[in-house]
Coordinates of C-alpha atoms (C1' of nucleotides) in Angstrom, one line a residue:
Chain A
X14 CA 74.9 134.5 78.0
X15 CA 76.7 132.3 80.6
X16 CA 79.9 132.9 82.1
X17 CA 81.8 130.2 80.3
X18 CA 80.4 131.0 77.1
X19 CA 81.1 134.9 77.8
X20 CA 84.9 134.2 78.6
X21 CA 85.1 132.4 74.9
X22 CA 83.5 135.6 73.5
X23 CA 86.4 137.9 74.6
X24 CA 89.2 135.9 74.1
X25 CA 91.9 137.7 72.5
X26 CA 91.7 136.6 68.6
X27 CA 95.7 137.9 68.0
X28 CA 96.7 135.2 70.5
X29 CA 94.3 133.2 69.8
X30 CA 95.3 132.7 66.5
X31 CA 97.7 129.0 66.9
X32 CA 100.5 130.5 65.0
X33 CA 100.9 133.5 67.3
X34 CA 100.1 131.7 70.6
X35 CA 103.1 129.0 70.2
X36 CA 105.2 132.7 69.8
X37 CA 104.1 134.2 72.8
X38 CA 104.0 131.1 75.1
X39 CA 108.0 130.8 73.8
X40 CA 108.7 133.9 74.7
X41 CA 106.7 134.3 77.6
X42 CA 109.0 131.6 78.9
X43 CA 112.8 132.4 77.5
X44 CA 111.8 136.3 77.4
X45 CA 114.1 136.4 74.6
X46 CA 114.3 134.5 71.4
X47 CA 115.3 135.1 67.8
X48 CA 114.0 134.7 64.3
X49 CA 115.5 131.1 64.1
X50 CA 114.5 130.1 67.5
X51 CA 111.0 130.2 66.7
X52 CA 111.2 128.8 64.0
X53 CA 112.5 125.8 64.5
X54 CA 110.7 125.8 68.0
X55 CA 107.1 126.5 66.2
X56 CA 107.9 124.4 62.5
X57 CA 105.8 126.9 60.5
X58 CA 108.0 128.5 57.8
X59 CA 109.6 132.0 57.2
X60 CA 107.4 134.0 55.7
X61 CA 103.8 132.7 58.1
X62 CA 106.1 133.0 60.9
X63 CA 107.2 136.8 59.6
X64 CA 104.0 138.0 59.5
X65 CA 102.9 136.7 62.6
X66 CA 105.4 138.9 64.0
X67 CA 104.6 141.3 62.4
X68 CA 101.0 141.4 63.3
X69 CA 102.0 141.1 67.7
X70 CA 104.3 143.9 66.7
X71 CA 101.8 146.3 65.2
X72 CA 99.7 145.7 67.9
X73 CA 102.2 146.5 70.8
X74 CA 102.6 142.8 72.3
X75 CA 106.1 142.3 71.6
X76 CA 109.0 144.1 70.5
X77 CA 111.5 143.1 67.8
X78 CA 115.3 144.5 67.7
X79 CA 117.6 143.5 64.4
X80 CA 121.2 143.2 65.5
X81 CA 124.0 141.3 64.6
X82 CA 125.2 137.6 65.8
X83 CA 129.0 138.4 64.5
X84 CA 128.6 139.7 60.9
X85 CA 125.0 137.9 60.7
X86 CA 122.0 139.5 61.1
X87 CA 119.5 138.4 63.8
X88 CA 115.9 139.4 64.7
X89 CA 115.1 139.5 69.1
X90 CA 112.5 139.2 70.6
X91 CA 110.6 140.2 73.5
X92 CA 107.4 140.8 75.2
X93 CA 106.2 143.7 75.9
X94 CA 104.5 144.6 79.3
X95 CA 101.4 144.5 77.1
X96 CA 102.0 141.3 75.6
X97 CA 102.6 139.4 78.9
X98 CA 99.4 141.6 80.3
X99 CA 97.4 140.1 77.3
X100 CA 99.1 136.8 77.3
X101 CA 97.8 136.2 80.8
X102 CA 94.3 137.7 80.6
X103 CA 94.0 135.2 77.4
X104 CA 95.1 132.7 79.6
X105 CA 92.6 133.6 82.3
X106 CA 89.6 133.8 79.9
X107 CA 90.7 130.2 78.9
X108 CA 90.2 128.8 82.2
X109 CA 86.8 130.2 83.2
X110 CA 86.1 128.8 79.5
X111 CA 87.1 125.1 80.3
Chain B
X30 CA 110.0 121.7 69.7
X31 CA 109.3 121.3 73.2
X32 CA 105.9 119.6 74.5
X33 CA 103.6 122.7 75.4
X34 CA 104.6 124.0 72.3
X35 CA 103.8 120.8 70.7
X36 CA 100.1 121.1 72.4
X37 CA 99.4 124.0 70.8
X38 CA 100.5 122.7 67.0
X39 CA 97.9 119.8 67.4
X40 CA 94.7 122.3 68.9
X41 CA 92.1 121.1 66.5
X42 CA 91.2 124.2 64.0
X43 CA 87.9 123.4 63.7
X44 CA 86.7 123.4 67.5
X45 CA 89.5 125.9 68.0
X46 CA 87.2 128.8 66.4
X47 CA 85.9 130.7 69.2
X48 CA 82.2 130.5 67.1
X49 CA 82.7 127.4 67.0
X50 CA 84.0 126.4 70.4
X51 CA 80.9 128.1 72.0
X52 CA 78.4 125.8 70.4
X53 CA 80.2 123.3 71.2
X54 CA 80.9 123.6 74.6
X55 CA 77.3 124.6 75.1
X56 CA 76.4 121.1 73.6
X57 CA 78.9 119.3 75.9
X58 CA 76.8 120.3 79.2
X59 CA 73.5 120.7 77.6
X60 CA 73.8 117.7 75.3
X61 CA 70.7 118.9 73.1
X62 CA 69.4 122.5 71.9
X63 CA 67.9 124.5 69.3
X64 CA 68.9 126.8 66.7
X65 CA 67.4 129.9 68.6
X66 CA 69.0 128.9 71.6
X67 CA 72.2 128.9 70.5
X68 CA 72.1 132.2 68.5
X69 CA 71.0 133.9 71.9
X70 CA 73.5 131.9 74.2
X71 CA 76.3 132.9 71.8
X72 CA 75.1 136.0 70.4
X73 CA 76.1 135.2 66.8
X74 CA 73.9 136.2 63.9
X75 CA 72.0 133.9 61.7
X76 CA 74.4 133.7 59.2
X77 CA 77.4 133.1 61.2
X78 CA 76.0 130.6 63.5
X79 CA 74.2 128.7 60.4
X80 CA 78.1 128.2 58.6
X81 CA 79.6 126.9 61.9
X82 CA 76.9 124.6 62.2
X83 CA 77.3 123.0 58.7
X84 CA 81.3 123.1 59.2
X85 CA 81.0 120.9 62.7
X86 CA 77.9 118.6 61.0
X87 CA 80.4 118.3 57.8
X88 CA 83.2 117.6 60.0
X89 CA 80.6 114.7 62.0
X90 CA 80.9 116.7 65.3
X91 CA 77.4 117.0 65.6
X92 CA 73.9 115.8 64.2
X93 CA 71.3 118.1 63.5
X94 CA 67.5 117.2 63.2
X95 CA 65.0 119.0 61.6
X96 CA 61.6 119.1 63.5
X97 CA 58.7 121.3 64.2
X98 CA 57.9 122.5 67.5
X99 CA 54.3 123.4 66.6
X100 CA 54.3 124.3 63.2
X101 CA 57.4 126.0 63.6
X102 CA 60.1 124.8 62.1
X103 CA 62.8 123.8 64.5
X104 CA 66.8 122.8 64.5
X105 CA 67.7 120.0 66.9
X106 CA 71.6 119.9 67.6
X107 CA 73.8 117.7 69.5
X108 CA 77.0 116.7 69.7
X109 CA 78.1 112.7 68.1
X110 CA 80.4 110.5 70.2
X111 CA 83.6 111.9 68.0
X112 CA 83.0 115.8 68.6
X113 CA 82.6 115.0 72.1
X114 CA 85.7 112.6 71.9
X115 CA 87.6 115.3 69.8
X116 CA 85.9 118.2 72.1
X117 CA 87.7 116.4 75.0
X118 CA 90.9 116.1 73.1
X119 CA 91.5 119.7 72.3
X120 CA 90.6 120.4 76.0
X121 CA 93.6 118.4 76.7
X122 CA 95.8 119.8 74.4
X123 CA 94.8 123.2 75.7
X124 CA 95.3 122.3 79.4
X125 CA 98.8 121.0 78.3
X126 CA 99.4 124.1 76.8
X127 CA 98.5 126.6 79.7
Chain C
dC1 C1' 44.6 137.5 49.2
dC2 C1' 48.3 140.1 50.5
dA3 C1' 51.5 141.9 53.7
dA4 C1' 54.4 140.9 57.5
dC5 C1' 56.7 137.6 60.4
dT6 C1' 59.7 133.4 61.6
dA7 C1' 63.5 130.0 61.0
dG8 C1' 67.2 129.2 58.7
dT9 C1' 70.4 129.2 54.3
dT10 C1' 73.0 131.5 50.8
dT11 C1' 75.6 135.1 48.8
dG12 C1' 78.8 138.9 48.3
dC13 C1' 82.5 141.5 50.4
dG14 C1' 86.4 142.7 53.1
dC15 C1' 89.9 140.8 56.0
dT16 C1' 93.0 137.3 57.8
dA17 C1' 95.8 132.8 57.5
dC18 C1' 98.9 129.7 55.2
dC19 C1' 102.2 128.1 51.9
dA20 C1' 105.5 128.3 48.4
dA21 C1' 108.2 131.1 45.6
dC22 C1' 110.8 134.9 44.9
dC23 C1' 113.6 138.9 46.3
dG24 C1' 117.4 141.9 48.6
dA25 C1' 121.3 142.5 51.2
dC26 C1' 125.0 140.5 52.9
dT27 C1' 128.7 136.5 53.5
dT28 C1' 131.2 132.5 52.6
dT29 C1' 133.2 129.3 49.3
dT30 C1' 135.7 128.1 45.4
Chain D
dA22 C1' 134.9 137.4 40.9
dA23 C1' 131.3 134.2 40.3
dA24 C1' 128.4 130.9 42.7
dA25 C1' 126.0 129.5 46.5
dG26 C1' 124.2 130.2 51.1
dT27 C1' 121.9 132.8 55.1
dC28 C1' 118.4 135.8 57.2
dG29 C1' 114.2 137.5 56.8
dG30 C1' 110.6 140.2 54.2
dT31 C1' 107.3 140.4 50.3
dT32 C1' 104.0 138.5 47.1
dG33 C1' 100.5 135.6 44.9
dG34 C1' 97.1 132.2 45.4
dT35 C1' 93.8 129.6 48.0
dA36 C1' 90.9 129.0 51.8
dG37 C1' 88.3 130.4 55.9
dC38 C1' 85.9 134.0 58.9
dG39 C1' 82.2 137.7 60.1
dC40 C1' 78.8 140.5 58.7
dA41 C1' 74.8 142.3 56.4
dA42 C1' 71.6 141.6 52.9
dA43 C1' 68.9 138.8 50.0
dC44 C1' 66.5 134.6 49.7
dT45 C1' 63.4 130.2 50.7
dA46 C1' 59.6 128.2 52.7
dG47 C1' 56.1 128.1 55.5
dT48 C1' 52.6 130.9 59.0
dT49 C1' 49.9 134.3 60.9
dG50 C1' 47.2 138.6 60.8
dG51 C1' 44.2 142.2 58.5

DNA sequence: CCAACTAGTTTGCGCTACCAACCGACTTTT
DNA sequence: AAAAGTCGGTTGGTAGCGCAAACTAGTTGG
């Protein structure tokens, strides 16, 4: 197996996956974004963006906090170490790959 | 929604799929190659590799021959003009993205 | 002639993605 | 106080992926 080919092999399939790389290159970026933010950043709708948090949440890469904007409620979010760690091995693997 | 951003929305699906983006970048260098080749290159089973190669022949990304080398049957595969267009694309888009 | 092998396809199953629709809790409007 | 809106999560349906196992068709070996 070739080098190139080897670095497509262990990309990262929870980034990989469109939905959740548009998230993490946002917040990558603004380290800090809410529910809203993405979505009208990313188009997709509530509940595919939803689980897509979910699923970088479960698996450690970012970390969500509800709060309040005045008597609203509001979803943050953040990487985590992790996340930005995975974010820019993905990112490395990509490279070698192209 | 902002231009990287943007990049990542358009990444075509089909050559986005890491099984998939394998045989295809192996075609883009190698420009011809069998069946067996691929399967050991990528290390995909039979099965797996078989499905991606109908999905990129369906979508017209590539042409596949049936031969014999011997009397053993073989699979011929290379890449048509618009996978390698659309192969060059979704590097672009990536590159953008990064 | 029958068993075993090769190249590749198909099928069945569990898991994930996407969308639209609905739901729950709260707030604002009228 | 009833109606409508907001934020976000949950659900149901459809489609795609990955794997292993079964299958097809032809070939080679005993």
């Amino acid at each position: 197996m070739n080098h190139q080919i080897q670095s497509i092999a262990e990309l990262d399939r929870i980034i990989h996956e469109p939905g959740r790389l548009m998230i993490i290159t946002l917040l990558y970026s603004v380290d800090q974004a809410d529910f809203l933010y993405l979505q009208y950043e990313t188009g997709m709708n509530k509940g595919t963006l939803s689980s897509h948090i979910s699923r970088l949440e479960q698996a450690e890469y970012i970390h969500v906090e509800k709060t309040f904007r005045g008597k609203v409620p509001q979803t943050l979010l953040r990487l985590t170490r992790m996340g930005r760690k995975s974010f820019e091995r993905y990112r490395k693997n990509l490279r070698e790959a192209l």
